[in-house]
Amino acid sequence: GESVGLHLPTLSVQEGDNSIINCAYSNSASDYFIWYKQESGKGPQFIIDIRSNMDKRQGQRVTVLLNKTVKHLSLQIAATQPGDSAVYFCAENPNNNNDMRFGAGTRLTVKP
Amino acid sequence: GAGVSQSPSNKVTEKGKDVELRCDPISGHTALYWYRQSLGQGLEFLIYFQGNSAPDKSGLPSDRFSAERTGGSVSTLTIQRTQQEDSAVYLCASTPMVGTGELFFGEGSRLTVL
């Protein structure tokens, strides 16, 4: 799962399995959340977002779940593929201000 | 180009030297961000530009760091008297709107201070 610290959390899954990446956010006033995917040597890419008036949002093979009670966000990837191997970051945007706060990231490795 | 362009992609410098990192945002994007990413870490917010408004510099770690954005487009991040702890990947992102969250990132400039 996601945490702030010196070591990047890791998740290893078998190709075809579902992946769940977790993130605990810090600011109860945050009203907008985003998941980004960062492949090696590249900048982060937007995956999916969710606003605080929702608890679930689905995209293509991805679902984001938001639990405001415990300040927890998760990203579910269905039928994980080798191309999904990357570092995944959650980000929060408290009060729609300019400062997007990123978590430390989780490294997902998909085994063939 | 179609995406955010950053240069140089790699920069090796000696401690104490000044460096300049450049970002060309996507045309028409009014907001521009600089982030720093140390090895194995998340993204640390540095500075934000929005149109003609005064930039939000609250993330700059010291007065050795500065940034400007000329003509509402190209931005330059300058680090003076570089230190070894400045070694990181510096990422630039742009977005057409504030608060949408969908930042379009460049591939970053990797800075190594010897």
mmCIF file of C-alpha atoms in Angstrom:
data_model
loop_
_atom_site.group_PDB
_atom_site.id
_atom_site.type_symbol
_atom_site.label_atom_id
_atom_site.label_comp_id
_atom_site.label_asym_id
_atom_site.label_seq_id
_atom_site.Cartn_x
_atom_site.Cartn_y
_atom_site.Cartn_z
ATOM 1 C CA GLY A 1 0.000 0.000 0.000
ATOM 2 C CA GLU A 2 0.856 3.686 -0.111
ATOM 3 C CA SER A 3 2.913 5.358 2.555
ATOM 4 C CA VAL A 4 5.222 8.273 2.986
ATOM 5 C CA GLY A 5 8.707 7.091 3.732
ATOM 6 C CA LEU A 6 12.111 6.209 2.410
ATOM 7 C CA HIS A 7 11.207 2.924 0.724
ATOM 8 C CA LEU A 8 8.801 2.564 -2.157
ATOM 9 C CA PRO A 9 6.045 0.058 -1.314
ATOM 10 C CA THR A 10 5.829 -2.751 -3.822
ATOM 11 C CA LEU A 11 3.104 -4.988 -5.122
ATOM 12 C CA SER A 12 3.745 -8.023 -7.273
ATOM 13 C CA VAL A 13 0.908 -9.757 -9.099
ATOM 14 C CA GLN A 14 0.501 -12.466 -11.684
ATOM 15 C CA GLU A 15 -0.575 -11.459 -15.167
ATOM 16 C CA GLY A 16 -4.330 -11.707 -15.443
ATOM 17 C CA ASP A 17 -4.968 -11.211 -11.736
ATOM 18 C CA ASN A 18 -6.620 -8.116 -10.313
ATOM 19 C CA SER A 19 -4.444 -5.529 -8.546
ATOM 20 C CA ILE A 20 -5.417 -3.284 -5.676
ATOM 21 C CA ILE A 21 -3.195 -0.338 -4.806
ATOM 22 C CA ASN A 22 -3.990 1.570 -1.649
ATOM 23 C CA CYS A 23 -3.402 5.114 -0.536
ATOM 24 C CA ALA A 24 -4.035 6.851 2.770
ATOM 25 C CA TYR A 25 -4.442 10.584 2.317
ATOM 26 C CA SER A 26 -3.811 13.151 4.968
ATOM 27 C CA ASN A 27 -6.132 16.105 4.542
ATOM 28 C CA SER A 28 -9.775 15.630 5.460
ATOM 29 C CA ALA A 29 -10.554 18.822 3.507
ATOM 30 C CA SER A 30 -9.311 17.309 0.247
ATOM 31 C CA ASP A 31 -12.135 17.142 -2.244
ATOM 32 C CA TYR A 32 -10.445 15.847 -5.356
ATOM 33 C CA PHE A 33 -8.196 12.838 -5.862
ATOM 34 C CA ILE A 34 -6.211 11.550 -8.762
ATOM 35 C CA TRP A 35 -4.264 8.416 -9.624
ATOM 36 C CA TYR A 36 -1.188 8.698 -11.823
ATOM 37 C CA LYS A 37 0.941 6.011 -13.454
ATOM 38 C CA GLN A 38 4.670 6.563 -13.936
ATOM 39 C CA GLU A 39 6.653 4.255 -16.174
ATOM 40 C CA SER A 40 10.410 4.114 -15.906
ATOM 41 C CA GLY A 41 12.091 7.212 -17.316
ATOM 42 C CA LYS A 42 8.825 9.000 -18.007
ATOM 43 C CA GLY A 43 6.668 11.586 -16.347
ATOM 44 C CA PRO A 44 3.492 10.558 -14.522
ATOM 45 C CA GLN A 45 0.381 10.035 -16.599
ATOM 46 C CA PHE A 46 -3.181 10.682 -15.443
ATOM 47 C CA ILE A 47 -5.236 7.508 -14.993
ATOM 48 C CA ILE A 48 -8.458 8.405 -13.252
ATOM 49 C CA ASP A 49 -9.855 10.960 -10.844
ATOM 50 C CA ILE A 50 -12.651 11.137 -8.322
ATOM 51 C CA ARG A 51 -14.357 13.939 -6.426
ATOM 52 C CA SER A 52 -15.322 13.710 -2.794
ATOM 53 C CA ASN A 53 -19.042 13.567 -3.571
ATOM 54 C CA MET A 54 -18.484 10.127 -5.078
ATOM 55 C CA ASP A 55 -17.253 6.883 -3.547
ATOM 56 C CA LYS A 56 -16.571 4.963 -6.734
ATOM 57 C CA ARG A 57 -15.627 5.716 -10.281
ATOM 58 C CA GLN A 58 -14.851 3.325 -13.103
ATOM 59 C CA GLY A 59 -12.680 3.645 -16.147
ATOM 60 C CA GLN A 60 -11.317 1.205 -18.617
ATOM 61 C CA ARG A 61 -10.055 -1.739 -16.500
ATOM 62 C CA VAL A 62 -9.574 0.624 -13.556
ATOM 63 C CA THR A 63 -11.798 1.509 -10.641
ATOM 64 C CA VAL A 64 -11.097 4.082 -7.954
ATOM 65 C CA LEU A 65 -12.734 3.749 -4.554
ATOM 66 C CA LEU A 66 -12.874 6.540 -2.020
ATOM 67 C CA ASN A 67 -13.601 6.080 1.665
ATOM 68 C CA LYS A 68 -13.740 9.522 3.232
ATOM 69 C CA THR A 69 -14.470 8.170 6.688
ATOM 70 C CA VAL A 70 -11.038 6.617 6.981
ATOM 71 C CA LYS A 71 -9.346 8.855 4.379
ATOM 72 C CA HIS A 72 -8.510 5.968 2.123
ATOM 73 C CA LEU A 73 -8.271 5.735 -1.631
ATOM 74 C CA SER A 74 -7.699 2.633 -3.716
ATOM 75 C CA LEU A 75 -7.040 1.850 -7.347
ATOM 76 C CA GLN A 76 -8.214 -1.466 -8.700
ATOM 77 C CA ILE A 77 -6.803 -2.746 -11.971
ATOM 78 C CA ALA A 78 -8.663 -5.629 -13.557
ATOM 79 C CA ALA A 79 -6.872 -8.369 -15.478
ATOM 80 C CA THR A 80 -3.456 -6.853 -14.859
ATOM 81 C CA GLN A 81 -1.119 -6.879 -17.837
ATOM 82 C CA PRO A 82 2.686 -6.579 -18.114
ATOM 83 C CA GLY A 83 2.186 -3.062 -19.476
ATOM 84 C CA ASP A 84 0.644 -2.085 -16.168
ATOM 85 C CA SER A 85 4.021 -2.464 -14.451
ATOM 86 C CA ALA A 86 4.871 1.019 -13.188
ATOM 87 C CA VAL A 87 4.841 3.223 -10.109
ATOM 88 C CA TYR A 88 1.380 4.414 -9.161
ATOM 89 C CA PHE A 89 0.841 7.661 -7.267
ATOM 90 C CA CYS A 90 -2.249 8.984 -5.613
ATOM 91 C CA ALA A 91 -2.582 12.736 -5.354
ATOM 92 C CA GLU A 92 -4.949 14.966 -3.422
ATOM 93 C CA ASN A 93 -5.987 18.502 -4.160
ATOM 94 C CA PRO A 94 -7.169 20.163 -0.960
ATOM 95 C CA ASN A 95 -9.729 22.852 -1.550
ATOM 96 C CA ASN A 96 -9.018 23.129 -5.252
ATOM 97 C CA ASN A 97 -5.814 25.027 -4.606
ATOM 98 C CA ASN A 98 -2.660 24.942 -6.659
ATOM 99 C CA ASP A 99 -0.697 22.466 -4.599
ATOM 100 C CA MET A 100 -1.276 18.908 -5.782
ATOM 101 C CA ARG A 101 0.025 16.624 -3.017
ATOM 102 C CA PHE A 102 1.454 13.350 -4.199
ATOM 103 C CA GLY A 103 2.000 10.240 -2.146
ATOM 104 C CA ALA A 104 5.256 8.302 -2.264
ATOM 105 C CA GLY A 105 3.988 5.812 -4.809
ATOM 106 C CA THR A 106 3.608 2.041 -5.074
ATOM 107 C CA ARG A 107 5.666 0.006 -7.503
ATOM 108 C CA LEU A 108 3.518 -2.576 -9.299
ATOM 109 C CA THR A 109 5.296 -5.502 -10.929
ATOM 110 C CA VAL A 110 3.330 -7.858 -13.136
ATOM 111 C CA LYS A 111 4.784 -11.338 -13.506
ATOM 112 C CA PRO A 112 4.104 -13.166 -16.775
ATOM 113 C CA GLY B 1 5.299 19.546 -30.036
ATOM 114 C CA ALA B 2 2.250 17.809 -28.728
ATOM 115 C CA GLY B 3 3.463 17.301 -25.188
ATOM 116 C CA VAL B 4 5.398 19.046 -22.452
ATOM 117 C CA SER B 5 9.034 19.301 -23.430
ATOM 118 C CA GLN B 6 11.882 19.575 -20.934
ATOM 119 C CA SER B 7 15.563 20.182 -21.439
ATOM 120 C CA PRO B 8 18.157 19.057 -20.767
ATOM 121 C CA SER B 9 17.048 15.488 -20.156
ATOM 122 C CA ASN B 10 20.209 14.871 -18.160
ATOM 123 C CA LYS B 11 22.535 17.321 -16.465
ATOM 124 C CA VAL B 12 25.657 16.525 -14.481
ATOM 125 C CA THR B 13 27.223 19.432 -12.655
ATOM 126 C CA GLU B 14 29.744 20.123 -9.955
ATOM 127 C CA LYS B 15 28.767 21.272 -6.515
ATOM 128 C CA GLY B 16 28.552 25.051 -6.366
ATOM 129 C CA LYS B 17 27.654 25.578 -10.016
ATOM 130 C CA ASP B 18 24.391 27.117 -11.192
ATOM 131 C CA VAL B 19 21.999 25.185 -13.442
ATOM 132 C CA GLU B 20 19.002 26.130 -15.552
ATOM 133 C CA LEU B 21 16.254 23.707 -16.481
ATOM 134 C CA ARG B 22 13.767 24.549 -19.195
ATOM 135 C CA CYS B 23 10.133 23.614 -19.700
ATOM 136 C CA ASP B 24 7.991 24.147 -22.787
ATOM 137 C CA PRO B 25 4.380 23.507 -21.786
ATOM 138 C CA ILE B 26 1.589 22.394 -24.054
ATOM 139 C CA SER B 27 0.426 25.299 -26.184
ATOM 140 C CA GLY B 28 -2.558 27.045 -24.660
ATOM 141 C CA HIS B 29 -2.092 25.620 -21.172
ATOM 142 C CA THR B 30 -2.288 28.452 -18.710
ATOM 143 C CA ALA B 31 -1.027 26.656 -15.621
ATOM 144 C CA LEU B 32 2.507 25.321 -15.183
ATOM 145 C CA TYR B 33 3.985 23.365 -12.282
ATOM 146 C CA TRP B 34 7.471 22.315 -11.263
ATOM 147 C CA TYR B 35 7.962 19.221 -9.095
ATOM 148 C CA ARG B 36 11.045 17.482 -7.795
ATOM 149 C CA GLN B 37 11.309 13.708 -7.531
ATOM 150 C CA SER B 38 14.145 12.179 -5.567
ATOM 151 C CA LEU B 39 15.044 8.539 -6.126
ATOM 152 C CA GLY B 40 12.269 6.272 -4.949
ATOM 153 C CA GLN B 41 10.212 9.159 -3.638
ATOM 154 C CA GLY B 42 7.011 10.915 -4.504
ATOM 155 C CA LEU B 43 6.679 14.263 -6.184
ATOM 156 C CA GLU B 44 7.576 17.330 -4.180
ATOM 157 C CA PHE B 45 5.747 20.484 -5.252
ATOM 158 C CA LEU B 46 8.099 23.393 -5.974
ATOM 159 C CA ILE B 47 6.296 26.218 -7.737
ATOM 160 C CA TYR B 48 3.156 26.968 -9.710
ATOM 161 C CA PHE B 49 2.347 29.570 -12.380
ATOM 162 C CA GLN B 50 -1.168 30.486 -13.476
ATOM 163 C CA GLY B 51 -1.605 33.041 -16.223
ATOM 164 C CA ASN B 52 -0.447 36.490 -15.181
ATOM 165 C CA SER B 53 -0.979 35.880 -11.488
ATOM 166 C CA ALA B 54 1.876 35.934 -9.024
ATOM 167 C CA PRO B 55 3.427 32.454 -8.850
ATOM 168 C CA ASP B 56 2.909 30.210 -5.843
ATOM 169 C CA LYS B 57 6.485 29.714 -4.635
ATOM 170 C CA SER B 58 5.598 28.023 -1.382
ATOM 171 C CA GLY B 59 7.314 24.755 -2.306
ATOM 172 C CA LEU B 60 10.742 26.123 -3.167
ATOM 173 C CA PRO B 61 13.154 24.529 -0.654
ATOM 174 C CA SER B 62 15.575 27.447 -0.361
ATOM 175 C CA ASP B 63 16.422 30.827 -1.845
ATOM 176 C CA ARG B 64 18.877 29.072 -4.156
ATOM 177 C CA PHE B 65 15.860 27.973 -6.171
ATOM 178 C CA SER B 66 13.969 30.336 -8.461
ATOM 179 C CA ALA B 67 11.750 30.059 -11.490
ATOM 180 C CA GLU B 68 10.285 32.316 -14.066
ATOM 181 C CA ARG B 69 7.802 31.996 -16.844
ATOM 182 C CA THR B 70 8.209 34.310 -19.802
ATOM 183 C CA GLY B 71 5.279 35.368 -21.912
ATOM 184 C CA GLY B 72 3.011 32.902 -20.169
ATOM 185 C CA SER B 73 4.691 30.006 -21.926
ATOM 186 C CA VAL B 74 8.258 28.746 -21.452
ATOM 187 C CA SER B 75 9.489 28.379 -17.893
ATOM 188 C CA THR B 76 13.011 28.169 -16.498
ATOM 189 C CA LEU B 77 13.899 26.699 -13.114
ATOM 190 C CA THR B 78 17.237 27.968 -11.839
ATOM 191 C CA ILE B 79 19.232 26.390 -9.020
ATOM 192 C CA GLN B 80 22.149 28.451 -7.781
ATOM 193 C CA ARG B 81 25.189 27.083 -5.989
ATOM 194 C CA THR B 82 24.002 23.515 -6.413
ATOM 195 C CA GLN B 83 24.389 21.024 -3.581
ATOM 196 C CA GLN B 84 24.498 17.244 -3.726
ATOM 197 C CA GLU B 85 21.046 17.037 -2.139
ATOM 198 C CA ASP B 86 19.672 18.879 -5.176
ATOM 199 C CA SER B 87 20.249 15.733 -7.218
ATOM 200 C CA ALA B 88 16.843 14.581 -8.414
ATOM 201 C CA VAL B 89 14.531 14.493 -11.409
ATOM 202 C CA TYR B 90 12.824 17.821 -11.966
ATOM 203 C CA LEU B 91 9.432 17.425 -13.558
ATOM 204 C CA CYS B 92 7.396 20.099 -15.257
ATOM 205 C CA ALA B 93 3.656 19.798 -15.858
ATOM 206 C CA SER B 94 1.038 21.957 -17.485
ATOM 207 C CA THR B 95 -2.725 21.995 -17.419
ATOM 208 C CA PRO B 96 -5.349 24.048 -19.165
ATOM 209 C CA MET B 97 -7.322 24.630 -16.004
ATOM 210 C CA VAL B 98 -6.757 25.027 -12.325
ATOM 211 C CA GLY B 99 -8.002 22.297 -10.060
ATOM 212 C CA THR B 100 -8.800 19.659 -12.655
ATOM 213 C CA GLY B 101 -5.955 17.491 -11.467
ATOM 214 C CA GLU B 102 -5.062 16.286 -14.925
ATOM 215 C CA LEU B 103 -1.522 17.512 -15.132
ATOM 216 C CA PHE B 104 0.392 16.739 -18.313
ATOM 217 C CA PHE B 105 3.969 15.953 -17.362
ATOM 218 C CA GLY B 106 7.170 16.179 -19.290
ATOM 219 C CA GLU B 107 9.733 13.417 -19.037
ATOM 220 C CA GLY B 108 11.815 15.376 -16.592
ATOM 221 C CA SER B 109 15.339 16.678 -16.279
ATOM 222 C CA ARG B 110 17.627 14.436 -14.268
ATOM 223 C CA LEU B 111 20.111 16.520 -12.302
ATOM 224 C CA THR B 112 23.200 14.975 -10.765
ATOM 225 C CA VAL B 113 25.388 17.145 -8.573
ATOM 226 C CA LEU B 114 28.830 15.702 -7.978
#
